[in-house]
Amino acid sequence: MEVYGASRKPGRNDMNLVSPELSGNADWSGLLYGIDVVVHTAARSHVLNELSRNPLDSFRKVNVEGTLSLARQAARSGVARFLYISSIGVNGANSRSAFSEKDTPEPWGDYAQSKLEAEVGLLELAKELELEVVIIRPPLVYGPNAPGNFGLLTKVVAKGMPLPLAKISNRRSFISVWNLVDLIAVCLDHPKATGEVFVVCDGNDVSTSELLQKIGTASGHSVRLFWVPSALLKAGVMLLRKREIHDRLFGSLQVDDSHVRKTLGWKPPLSLEEGLRRCFIN
Protein backbone atom coordinates (compact mmCIF):
# COMPACT_ATOMS: atom_id res chain seq x y z
CA MET A 1 0.00 0.00 0.00
CA GLU A 2 1.28 3.45 -0.91
CA VAL A 3 0.21 6.41 1.20
CA TYR A 4 0.43 10.00 -0.03
CA GLY A 5 0.03 13.10 2.08
CA ALA A 6 -1.55 16.25 0.65
CA SER A 7 -0.54 19.62 2.07
CA ARG A 8 -0.45 23.22 0.90
CA LYS A 9 3.29 23.22 1.69
CA PRO A 10 5.86 21.20 -0.28
CA GLY A 11 6.74 17.94 1.42
CA ARG A 12 10.14 16.52 2.21
CA ASN A 13 9.72 13.47 -0.01
CA ASP A 14 7.86 12.23 -3.06
CA MET A 15 5.02 10.84 -0.93
CA ASN A 16 3.82 14.35 -0.06
CA LEU A 17 1.77 16.23 -2.63
CA VAL A 18 1.15 19.95 -2.80
CA SER A 19 -2.59 20.55 -2.62
CA PRO A 20 -4.75 23.59 -3.37
CA GLU A 21 -6.59 25.61 -0.75
CA LEU A 22 -9.61 23.73 0.58
CA SER A 23 -12.56 25.51 -1.02
CA GLY A 24 -15.47 24.92 -3.33
CA ASN A 25 -13.38 26.13 -6.29
CA ALA A 26 -10.26 24.06 -5.69
CA ASP A 27 -9.13 21.79 -8.52
CA TRP A 28 -8.05 18.39 -7.15
CA SER A 29 -8.17 16.46 -10.39
CA GLY A 30 -4.43 16.10 -10.87
CA LEU A 31 -3.97 14.59 -7.41
CA LEU A 32 -6.80 12.05 -7.35
CA TYR A 33 -6.31 9.74 -10.33
CA GLY A 34 -5.04 6.33 -9.27
CA ILE A 35 -6.07 6.92 -5.65
CA ASP A 36 -8.33 4.31 -4.02
CA VAL A 37 -9.18 6.00 -0.72
CA VAL A 38 -9.16 9.61 0.46
CA VAL A 39 -8.77 10.29 4.20
CA HIS A 40 -9.97 13.85 4.69
CA THR A 41 -8.67 15.46 7.88
CA ALA A 42 -8.21 19.10 6.79
CA ALA A 43 -10.60 21.77 8.05
CA ARG A 44 -10.97 25.32 9.22
CA SER A 45 -10.78 24.57 12.92
CA HIS A 46 -11.33 26.59 16.08
CA VAL A 47 -10.06 30.13 15.56
CA LEU A 48 -8.78 31.88 18.69
CA ASN A 49 -8.82 35.39 17.25
CA GLU A 50 -11.77 35.32 14.90
CA LEU A 51 -11.66 38.21 12.42
CA SER A 52 -14.46 37.13 10.12
CA ARG A 53 -17.69 39.14 10.29
CA ASN A 54 -19.60 35.94 9.58
CA PRO A 55 -17.68 33.03 11.17
CA LEU A 56 -20.25 30.39 10.21
CA ASP A 57 -20.02 31.41 6.57
CA SER A 58 -16.21 31.17 6.74
CA PHE A 59 -16.43 27.69 8.26
CA ARG A 60 -18.92 26.59 5.61
CA LYS A 61 -16.76 27.73 2.71
CA VAL A 62 -13.93 25.46 3.84
CA ASN A 63 -15.52 22.66 5.84
CA VAL A 64 -18.69 22.17 3.79
CA GLU A 65 -18.14 23.53 0.28
CA GLY A 66 -14.48 22.50 0.19
CA THR A 67 -15.20 19.02 1.53
CA LEU A 68 -18.09 18.30 -0.83
CA SER A 69 -16.18 19.59 -3.84
CA LEU A 70 -13.26 17.31 -2.97
CA ALA A 71 -15.63 14.34 -2.58
CA ARG A 72 -17.31 14.99 -5.95
CA GLN A 73 -13.96 15.24 -7.71
CA ALA A 74 -12.75 12.11 -5.92
CA ALA A 75 -15.74 10.14 -7.18
CA ARG A 76 -15.22 11.39 -10.74
CA SER A 77 -11.56 10.36 -10.55
CA GLY A 78 -12.39 6.80 -9.53
CA VAL A 79 -11.77 7.03 -5.78
CA ALA A 80 -13.73 4.21 -4.14
CA ARG A 81 -13.95 5.36 -0.52
CA PHE A 82 -13.94 8.71 1.30
CA LEU A 83 -13.08 8.79 5.02
CA TYR A 84 -14.17 11.98 6.74
CA ILE A 85 -12.76 12.96 10.12
CA SER A 86 -15.53 14.95 11.76
CA SER A 87 -15.84 15.93 15.45
CA ILE A 88 -17.68 14.78 18.57
CA GLY A 89 -18.75 18.42 18.80
CA VAL A 90 -21.44 17.43 16.28
CA ASN A 91 -23.13 15.59 19.16
CA GLY A 92 -22.79 18.49 21.59
CA ALA A 93 -20.55 20.27 24.06
CA ASN A 94 -21.30 18.29 27.21
CA SER A 95 -22.90 14.90 27.68
CA ARG A 96 -25.47 13.94 30.30
CA SER A 97 -24.91 10.34 29.22
CA ALA A 98 -22.27 9.01 26.84
CA PHE A 99 -22.64 10.25 23.26
CA SER A 100 -23.38 7.71 20.55
CA GLU A 101 -24.13 7.69 16.84
CA LYS A 102 -27.85 7.33 17.62
CA ASP A 103 -28.09 10.73 19.32
CA THR A 104 -29.79 13.63 17.60
CA PRO A 105 -26.94 16.02 16.73
CA GLU A 106 -26.72 19.19 18.79
CA PRO A 107 -23.64 20.83 17.23
CA TRP A 108 -21.68 23.06 19.54
CA GLY A 109 -20.61 26.25 17.80
CA ASP A 110 -20.04 27.21 14.18
CA TYR A 111 -17.21 24.73 13.68
CA ALA A 112 -19.32 21.75 14.74
CA GLN A 113 -22.28 23.01 12.73
CA SER A 114 -20.14 23.09 9.60
CA LYS A 115 -18.83 19.58 10.30
CA LEU A 116 -22.39 18.28 10.64
CA GLU A 117 -23.43 19.92 7.38
CA ALA A 118 -20.46 18.30 5.66
CA GLU A 119 -21.47 14.90 7.08
CA VAL A 120 -25.03 15.28 5.78
CA GLY A 121 -23.77 16.40 2.38
CA LEU A 122 -21.35 13.48 2.09
CA LEU A 123 -23.99 10.89 2.92
CA GLU A 124 -26.27 12.43 0.29
CA LEU A 125 -23.45 12.36 -2.27
CA ALA A 126 -22.88 8.68 -1.51
CA LYS A 127 -26.43 7.99 -2.69
CA GLU A 128 -25.84 9.82 -5.98
CA LEU A 129 -22.29 8.80 -6.82
CA GLU A 130 -20.25 5.62 -6.72
CA LEU A 131 -18.47 6.66 -3.56
CA GLU A 132 -18.34 4.87 -0.22
CA VAL A 133 -18.39 7.29 2.73
CA VAL A 134 -17.15 6.60 6.26
CA ILE A 135 -17.44 9.24 9.01
CA ILE A 136 -15.43 9.26 12.25
CA ARG A 137 -16.22 11.63 15.13
CA PRO A 138 -13.32 11.75 17.61
CA PRO A 139 -13.25 13.68 20.89
CA LEU A 140 -10.09 15.60 21.81
CA VAL A 141 -7.15 13.99 19.98
CA TYR A 142 -3.85 14.07 21.87
CA GLY A 143 -0.31 13.31 20.81
CA PRO A 144 3.24 14.71 20.89
CA ASN A 145 3.30 18.51 20.68
CA ALA A 146 -0.47 18.62 20.31
CA PRO A 147 -1.98 22.11 20.09
CA GLY A 148 -5.15 23.32 21.75
CA ASN A 149 -6.37 22.30 25.19
CA PHE A 150 -4.09 19.28 25.56
CA GLY A 151 -1.02 21.31 24.67
CA LEU A 152 -2.05 23.97 27.18
CA LEU A 153 -2.47 21.40 29.95
CA THR A 154 0.95 19.84 29.28
CA LYS A 155 2.60 23.28 29.43
CA VAL A 156 0.88 24.13 32.69
CA VAL A 157 1.93 20.79 34.21
CA ALA A 158 5.53 21.27 33.04
CA LYS A 159 5.71 24.65 34.78
CA GLY A 160 4.69 23.09 38.11
CA MET A 161 2.07 25.74 38.76
CA PRO A 162 -0.37 25.05 41.60
CA LEU A 163 -3.82 24.60 40.10
CA PRO A 164 -7.25 24.93 41.76
CA LEU A 165 -8.46 21.77 40.03
CA ALA A 166 -8.47 19.09 42.73
CA LYS A 167 -11.47 16.80 43.28
CA ILE A 168 -13.20 17.54 39.98
CA SER A 169 -15.70 14.74 39.45
CA ASN A 170 -16.47 15.06 35.73
CA ARG A 171 -15.80 12.32 33.15
CA ARG A 172 -14.26 12.96 29.74
CA SER A 173 -13.27 10.74 26.82
CA PHE A 174 -10.14 11.24 24.75
CA ILE A 175 -8.34 9.44 21.93
CA SER A 176 -4.64 9.27 21.14
CA VAL A 177 -3.44 9.99 17.63
CA TRP A 178 -2.14 6.38 17.49
CA ASN A 179 -5.55 4.88 18.27
CA LEU A 180 -7.25 7.18 15.78
CA VAL A 181 -4.78 6.26 13.02
CA ASP A 182 -5.25 2.57 13.84
CA LEU A 183 -9.01 2.93 13.34
CA ILE A 184 -8.52 4.87 10.11
CA ALA A 185 -6.35 2.02 8.81
CA VAL A 186 -9.13 -0.46 9.59
CA CYS A 187 -11.72 1.73 7.86
CA LEU A 188 -9.68 1.96 4.65
CA ASP A 189 -11.09 -1.31 3.34
CA HIS A 190 -13.37 -2.87 5.95
CA PRO A 191 -16.59 -3.83 4.11
CA LYS A 192 -18.79 -3.06 7.12
CA ALA A 193 -17.50 0.51 7.47
CA THR A 194 -19.30 1.78 4.37
CA GLY A 195 -21.98 4.36 5.12
CA GLU A 196 -21.29 4.30 8.85
CA VAL A 197 -20.77 7.08 11.38
CA PHE A 198 -18.49 6.10 14.26
CA VAL A 199 -17.87 7.90 17.54
CA VAL A 200 -14.57 6.75 19.02
CA CYS A 201 -12.36 7.06 22.11
CA ASP A 202 -9.53 5.41 24.04
CA GLY A 203 -12.03 3.71 26.34
CA ASN A 204 -10.55 5.21 29.54
CA ASP A 205 -12.71 8.08 30.75
CA VAL A 206 -11.14 10.31 33.41
CA SER A 207 -11.83 13.51 35.28
CA THR A 208 -9.85 16.67 34.63
CA SER A 209 -8.03 16.12 37.95
CA GLU A 210 -7.11 12.56 36.98
CA LEU A 211 -5.97 13.64 33.52
CA LEU A 212 -3.62 16.23 34.99
CA GLN A 213 -2.15 13.64 37.35
CA LYS A 214 -1.68 11.17 34.49
CA ILE A 215 0.01 13.83 32.35
CA GLY A 216 2.33 14.53 35.27
CA THR A 217 3.20 10.85 35.65
CA ALA A 218 3.80 10.42 31.92
CA SER A 219 5.93 13.56 31.60
CA GLY A 220 7.84 13.15 34.86
CA HIS A 221 6.50 16.30 36.49
CA SER A 222 4.85 16.63 39.88
CA VAL A 223 1.32 18.01 39.78
CA ARG A 224 0.15 20.31 42.55
CA LEU A 225 -3.62 20.54 42.77
CA PHE A 226 -5.67 22.27 45.44
CA TRP A 227 -9.40 22.53 45.97
CA VAL A 228 -11.53 25.60 45.36
CA PRO A 229 -15.36 25.40 45.29
CA SER A 230 -16.51 24.95 41.69
CA ALA A 231 -19.09 27.71 42.09
CA LEU A 232 -16.30 30.16 42.89
CA LEU A 233 -14.25 29.06 39.88
CA LYS A 234 -17.29 29.29 37.65
CA ALA A 235 -17.95 32.83 38.84
CA GLY A 236 -14.35 33.73 38.06
CA VAL A 237 -14.40 32.42 34.50
CA MET A 238 -17.77 34.03 33.91
CA LEU A 239 -16.34 37.39 34.92
CA LEU A 240 -13.57 36.78 32.38
CA ARG A 241 -16.17 35.69 29.81
CA LYS A 242 -14.51 32.30 29.54
CA ARG A 243 -17.52 29.99 29.88
CA GLU A 244 -15.97 27.61 27.34
CA ILE A 245 -12.97 27.05 29.63
CA HIS A 246 -15.23 26.22 32.57
CA ASP A 247 -17.26 23.73 30.51
CA ARG A 248 -14.13 21.92 29.33
CA LEU A 249 -12.58 21.76 32.79
CA PHE A 250 -15.70 20.85 34.76
CA GLY A 251 -18.18 19.49 32.22
CA SER A 252 -18.43 15.85 31.17
CA LEU A 253 -18.06 14.59 27.61
CA GLN A 254 -18.17 10.82 27.35
CA VAL A 255 -18.30 8.66 24.26
CA ASP A 256 -19.94 5.25 23.86
CA ASP A 257 -17.80 3.51 21.23
CA SER A 258 -19.62 0.16 21.37
CA HIS A 259 -20.91 0.55 17.79
CA VAL A 260 -17.46 0.72 16.19
CA ARG A 261 -16.22 -2.14 18.38
CA LYS A 262 -19.13 -4.42 17.42
CA THR A 263 -19.32 -3.42 13.75
CA LEU A 264 -15.63 -3.56 12.89
CA GLY A 265 -14.30 -5.77 15.68
CA TRP A 266 -11.97 -2.89 16.55
CA LYS A 267 -10.58 -1.93 19.91
CA PRO A 268 -8.00 0.74 20.76
CA PRO A 269 -4.51 -0.80 20.82
CA LEU A 270 -3.26 1.69 23.42
CA SER A 271 -4.62 2.62 26.82
CA LEU A 272 -4.83 6.25 27.89
CA GLU A 273 -1.79 5.77 30.10
CA GLU A 274 0.30 4.27 27.28
CA GLY A 275 -0.83 6.97 24.87
CA LEU A 276 0.19 9.69 27.30
CA ARG A 277 3.53 7.99 27.93
CA ARG A 278 4.28 8.00 24.22
CA CYS A 279 3.61 11.73 24.06
CA PHE A 280 6.69 12.42 26.14
CA ILE A 281 9.23 9.97 24.72
CA ASN A 282 12.17 11.98 23.40
Coordinates of N, CA and C in Angstrom, one line a residue, residues 78-209:
G78 N -12.5 8.2 -9.8 CA -12.4 6.8 -9.5 C -12.1 6.4 -8.1
V79 N -12.0 7.4 -7.2 CA -11.8 7.0 -5.8 C -13.0 6.2 -5.3
A80 N -12.7 5.1 -4.6 CA -13.7 4.2 -4.1 C -14.3 4.6 -2.8
R81 N -13.5 5.1 -1.9 CA -13.9 5.4 -0.5 C -13.4 6.7 0.0
F82 N -14.3 7.4 0.8 CA -13.9 8.7 1.3 C -14.1 8.7 2.8
L83 N -13.0 8.8 3.6 CA -13.1 8.8 5.0 C -13.1 10.2 5.5
Y84 N -14.1 10.6 6.3 CA -14.2 12.0 6.7 C -14.0 12.0 8.2
I85 N -13.0 12.8 8.7 CA -12.8 13.0 10.1 C -13.6 14.2 10.6
S86 N -14.6 13.9 11.3 CA -15.5 15.0 11.8 C -15.2 15.3 13.2
S87 N -16.1 15.5 14.1 CA -15.8 15.9 15.4 C -17.0 15.5 16.4
I88 N -16.6 15.1 17.6 CA -17.7 14.8 18.6 C -18.5 16.0 18.9
G89 N -18.0 17.2 18.6 CA -18.8 18.4 18.8 C -20.1 18.4 18.0
V90 N -20.2 17.6 17.0 CA -21.4 17.4 16.3 C -22.5 16.9 17.2
N91 N -22.2 16.1 18.2 CA -23.1 15.6 19.2 C -23.5 16.6 20.2
G92 N -22.5 17.5 20.6 CA -22.8 18.5 21.6 C -21.5 18.9 22.4
A93 N -21.7 19.8 23.3 CA -20.6 20.3 24.1 C -20.3 19.5 25.3
N94 N -21.4 19.1 26.0 CA -21.3 18.3 27.2 C -22.3 17.2 27.2
S95 N -22.0 16.1 27.7 CA -22.9 14.9 27.7 C -23.5 14.6 29.0
R96 N -24.8 14.4 29.1 CA -25.5 13.9 30.3 C -25.2 12.4 30.4
S97 N -25.3 11.7 29.3 CA -24.9 10.3 29.2 C -24.0 10.2 28.0
A98 N -23.3 9.1 27.9 CA -22.3 9.0 26.8 C -22.9 9.2 25.4
F99 N -22.2 10.0 24.6 CA -22.6 10.3 23.3 C -22.5 9.0 22.4
S100 N -23.5 8.8 21.5 CA -23.4 7.7 20.6 C -23.8 8.2 19.2
E101 N -23.7 7.3 18.2 CA -24.1 7.7 16.8 C -25.6 7.9 16.7
K102 N -26.4 7.3 17.7 CA -27.9 7.3 17.6 C -28.4 8.7 18.1
D103 N -27.6 9.5 18.8 CA -28.1 10.7 19.3 C -28.5 11.7 18.2
T104 N -29.5 12.5 18.5 CA -29.8 13.6 17.6 C -28.7 14.7 17.7
P105 N -28.1 15.1 16.6 CA -26.9 16.0 16.7 C -27.4 17.3 17.3
E106 N -26.5 17.9 18.2 CA -26.7 19.2 18.8 C -25.4 19.9 18.7
P107 N -25.0 20.3 17.5 CA -23.6 20.8 17.2 C -23.3 22.0 18.1
W108 N -22.1 22.0 18.6 CA -21.7 23.1 19.5 C -20.8 24.1 18.8
G109 N -21.4 25.2 18.4 CA -20.6 26.2 17.8 C -20.6 26.1 16.3
D110 N -20.1 27.2 15.6 CA -20.0 27.2 14.2 C -19.2 26.1 13.6
Y111 N -18.1 25.8 14.2 CA -17.2 24.7 13.7 C -18.0 23.4 13.6
A112 N -18.6 23.0 14.7 CA -19.3 21.7 14.7 C -20.5 21.8 13.8
Q113 N -21.2 22.9 13.7 CA -22.3 23.0 12.7 C -21.8 22.7 11.3
S114 N -20.7 23.3 10.9 CA -20.1 23.1 9.6 C -19.7 21.6 9.4
K115 N -19.2 21.0 10.4 CA -18.8 19.6 10.3 C -20.1 18.7 10.1
L116 N -21.1 19.0 10.8 CA -22.4 18.3 10.6 C -22.9 18.5 9.2
E117 N -22.9 19.7 8.7 CA -23.4 19.9 7.4 C -22.6 19.2 6.3
A118 N -21.3 19.1 6.6 CA -20.5 18.3 5.7 C -20.8 16.8 5.7
E119 N -21.1 16.3 6.9 CA -21.5 14.9 7.1 C -22.7 14.6 6.3
V120 N -23.7 15.5 6.5 CA -25.0 15.3 5.8 C -24.8 15.3 4.3
G121 N -24.0 16.3 3.8 CA -23.8 16.4 2.4 C -23.1 15.2 1.8
L122 N -22.1 14.6 2.6 CA -21.3 13.5 2.1 C -22.2 12.2 2.0
L123 N -23.1 12.0 3.0 CA -24.0 10.9 2.9 C -25.0 11.0 1.8
E124 N -25.4 12.2 1.5 CA -26.3 12.4 0.3 C -25.5 12.2 -1.0
L125 N -24.3 12.6 -1.1 CA -23.5 12.4 -2.3 C -23.3 10.9 -2.5
A126 N -23.1 10.1 -1.4 CA -22.9 8.7 -1.5 C -24.1 8.0 -2.2
K127 N -25.3 8.6 -2.0 CA -26.4 8.0 -2.7 C -26.4 8.3 -4.2
E128 N -25.8 9.4 -4.6 CA -25.8 9.8 -6.0 C -24.7 9.3 -6.8
L129 N -23.5 9.1 -6.1 CA -22.3 8.8 -6.8 C -21.8 7.4 -6.4
E130 N -20.9 6.9 -7.1 CA -20.3 5.6 -6.7 C -19.1 5.9 -5.8
L131 N -19.5 6.3 -4.6 CA -18.5 6.7 -3.6 C -18.9 6.2 -2.2
E132 N -18.1 5.4 -1.6 CA -18.3 4.9 -0.2 C -17.9 5.9 0.8
V133 N -18.7 6.3 1.7 CA -18.4 7.3 2.7 C -18.3 6.7 4.1
V134 N -17.3 7.0 4.9 CA -17.2 6.6 6.3 C -16.9 7.9 7.1
I135 N -17.6 8.0 8.2 CA -17.4 9.2 9.0 C -17.0 8.8 10.4
I136 N -16.0 9.5 10.9 CA -15.4 9.3 12.3 C -15.5 10.5 13.1
R137 N -16.1 10.5 14.2 CA -16.2 11.6 15.1 C -15.4 11.4 16.4
P138 N -14.1 11.9 16.4 CA -13.3 11.7 17.6 C -13.6 12.9 18.6
P139 N -13.3 12.6 19.9 CA -13.2 13.7 20.9 C -11.9 14.3 20.8
L140 N -11.4 15.0 21.8 CA -10.1 15.6 21.8 C -9.0 14.6 21.5
V141 N -8.2 14.9 20.4 CA -7.1 14.0 20.0 C -5.8 14.5 20.6
Y142 N -5.1 13.6 21.3 CA -3.9 14.1 21.9 C -2.7 13.3 21.3
G143 N -1.5 13.9 21.3 CA -0.3 13.3 20.8 C 0.9 14.2 21.1
P144 N 2.1 13.9 20.6 CA 3.2 14.7 20.9 C 3.1 16.1 20.3
N145 N 3.4 17.1 21.1 CA 3.3 18.5 20.7 C 1.9 18.9 20.2
A146 N 0.9 18.3 20.7 CA -0.5 18.6 20.3 C -0.8 20.1 20.7
P147 N -1.5 20.7 19.8 CA -2.0 22.1 20.1 C -3.2 22.1 20.9
G148 N -3.8 23.2 21.1 CA -5.2 23.3 21.7 C -5.1 23.0 23.2
N149 N -6.2 22.5 23.8 CA -6.4 22.3 25.2 C -5.3 21.3 25.8
F150 N -5.1 20.3 25.0 CA -4.1 19.3 25.6 C -2.7 19.9 25.7
G151 N -2.3 20.6 24.6 CA -1.0 21.3 24.7 C -0.9 22.3 25.8
L152 N -2.0 23.0 26.1 CA -2.1 24.0 27.2 C -1.9 23.3 28.5
L153 N -2.6 22.1 28.7 CA -2.5 21.4 30.0 C -1.1 20.9 30.2
T154 N -0.4 20.4 29.1 CA 0.9 19.8 29.3 C 1.9 21.0 29.6
K155 N 1.7 22.2 29.1 CA 2.6 23.3 29.4 C 2.4 23.7 30.9
V156 N 1.2 23.7 31.3 CA 0.9 24.1 32.7 C 1.5 23.1 33.7
V157 N 1.4 21.8 33.3 CA 1.9 20.8 34.2 C 3.4 20.9 34.2
A158 N 4.1 21.2 33.1 CA 5.5 21.3 33.0 C 6.1 22.4 33.9
K159 N 5.3 23.5 34.0 CA 5.7 24.7 34.8 C 5.6 24.4 36.3
G160 N 4.9 23.4 36.7 CA 4.7 23.1 38.1 C 3.8 24.1 38.8
M161 N 2.9 24.7 38.1 CA 2.1 25.7 38.8 C 1.0 25.1 39.6
P162 N 0.8 25.6 40.8 CA -0.4 25.0 41.6 C -1.7 25.4 40.9
L163 N -2.6 24.4 40.8 CA -3.8 24.6 40.1 C -5.0 24.3 41.0
P164 N -6.1 25.1 40.9 CA -7.2 24.9 41.8 C -8.2 23.9 41.1
L165 N -7.7 22.7 40.8 CA -8.5 21.8 40.0 C -8.5 20.4 40.7
A166 N -8.4 20.4 42.0 CA -8.5 19.1 42.7 C -9.9 18.7 42.9
K167 N -10.2 17.4 43.0 CA -11.5 16.8 43.3 C -12.6 17.1 42.3
I168 N -12.2 17.4 41.0 CA -13.2 17.5 40.0 C -13.8 16.2 39.6
S169 N -15.1 16.1 39.6 CA -15.7 14.7 39.4 C -16.3 14.5 38.1
N170 N -15.9 15.3 37.1 CA -16.5 15.1 35.7 C -15.9 13.8 35.1
R171 N -16.4 13.4 33.9 CA -15.8 12.3 33.2 C -15.7 12.7 31.7
R172 N -14.5 12.6 31.1 CA -14.3 13.0 29.7 C -13.5 11.8 29.0
S173 N -13.9 11.7 27.7 CA -13.3 10.7 26.8 C -12.2 11.4 25.9
F174 N -11.2 10.7 25.6 CA -10.1 11.2 24.7 C -9.7 10.1 23.8
I175 N -8.9 10.5 22.8 CA -8.3 9.4 21.9 C -6.9 9.9 21.5
S176 N -6.0 9.0 21.6 CA -4.6 9.3 21.1 C -4.6 9.3 19.6
V177 N -3.6 10.0 19.1 CA -3.4 10.0 17.6 C -3.1 8.6 17.1
W178 N -2.5 7.7 17.9 CA -2.1 6.4 17.5 C -3.4 5.5 17.4
N179 N -4.3 5.6 18.3 CA -5.5 4.9 18.3 C -6.4 5.4 17.1
L180 N -6.5 6.7 16.9 CA -7.2 7.2 15.8 C -6.7 6.7 14.4
V181 N -5.4 6.7 14.3 CA -4.8 6.3 13.0 C -5.0 4.8 12.8
D182 N -5.0 4.0 13.9 CA -5.3 2.6 13.8 C -6.7 2.3 13.3
L183 N -7.6 3.1 13.8 CA -9.0 2.9 13.3 C -9.1 3.3 11.9
I184 N -8.5 4.4 11.5 CA -8.5 4.9 10.1 C -8.0 3.8 9.2
A185 N -6.9 3.1 9.6 CA -6.3 2.0 8.8 C -7.4 0.9 8.6
V186 N -8.1 0.6 9.7 CA -9.1 -0.5 9.6 C -10.2 0.0 8.6
C187 N -10.6 1.2 8.7 CA -11.7 1.7 7.9 C -11.4 1.9 6.4
L188 N -10.1 1.8 6.0 CA -9.7 2.0 4.6 C -10.4 1.0 3.7
D189 N -10.5 -0.3 4.2 CA -11.1 -1.3 3.3 C -12.1 -2.3 4.0
H190 N -12.4 -2.0 5.3 CA -13.4 -2.9 5.9 C -14.7 -2.8 5.3
P191 N -15.3 -3.9 4.8 CA -16.6 -3.8 4.1 C -17.8 -3.3 5.0
K192 N -17.7 -3.5 6.3 CA -18.8 -3.1 7.1 C -18.7 -1.6 7.5
A193 N -17.6 -0.9 7.1 CA -17.5 0.5 7.5 C -18.3 1.4 6.6
T194 N -18.6 1.0 5.4 CA -19.3 1.8 4.4 C -20.6 2.4 4.9
G195 N -20.8 3.7 4.7 CA -22.0 4.4 5.1 C -22.2 4.6 6.6
E196 N -21.2 4.2 7.4 CA -21.3 4.3 8.9 C -20.7 5.6 9.4
V197 N -21.3 6.0 10.6 CA -20.8 7.1 11.4 C -20.3 6.4 12.7
F198 N -19.0 6.7 13.1 CA -18.5 6.1 14.3 C -18.0 7.2 15.2
V199 N -18.5 7.1 16.5 CA -17.9 7.9 17.5 C -16.8 7.0 18.2
V200 N -15.7 7.6 18.6 CA -14.6 6.8 19.0 C -13.9 7.4 20.2
C201 N -13.1 6.6 21.0 CA -12.4 7.1 22.1 C -11.4 6.0 22.5
D202 N -10.5 6.4 23.5 CA -9.5 5.4 24.0 C -10.2 4.3 24.9
G203 N -11.4 4.7 25.5 CA -12.0 3.7 26.3 C -11.7 3.9 27.8
N204 N -10.9 4.9 28.1 CA -10.5 5.2 29.5 C -11.0 6.6 29.9
D205 N -12.2 6.8 30.4 CA -12.7 8.1 30.8 C -12.2 8.5 32.1
V206 N -11.8 9.8 32.2 CA -11.1 10.3 33.4 C -11.7 11.7 33.7
S207 N -11.5 12.1 34.9 CA -11.8 13.5 35.3 C -10.7 14.4 34.9
T208 N -10.9 15.7 34.9 CA -9.9 16.7 34.6 C -8.7 16.5 35.6
S209 N -9.1 16.3 36.9 CA -8.0 16.1 37.9 C -7.2 14.9 37.7

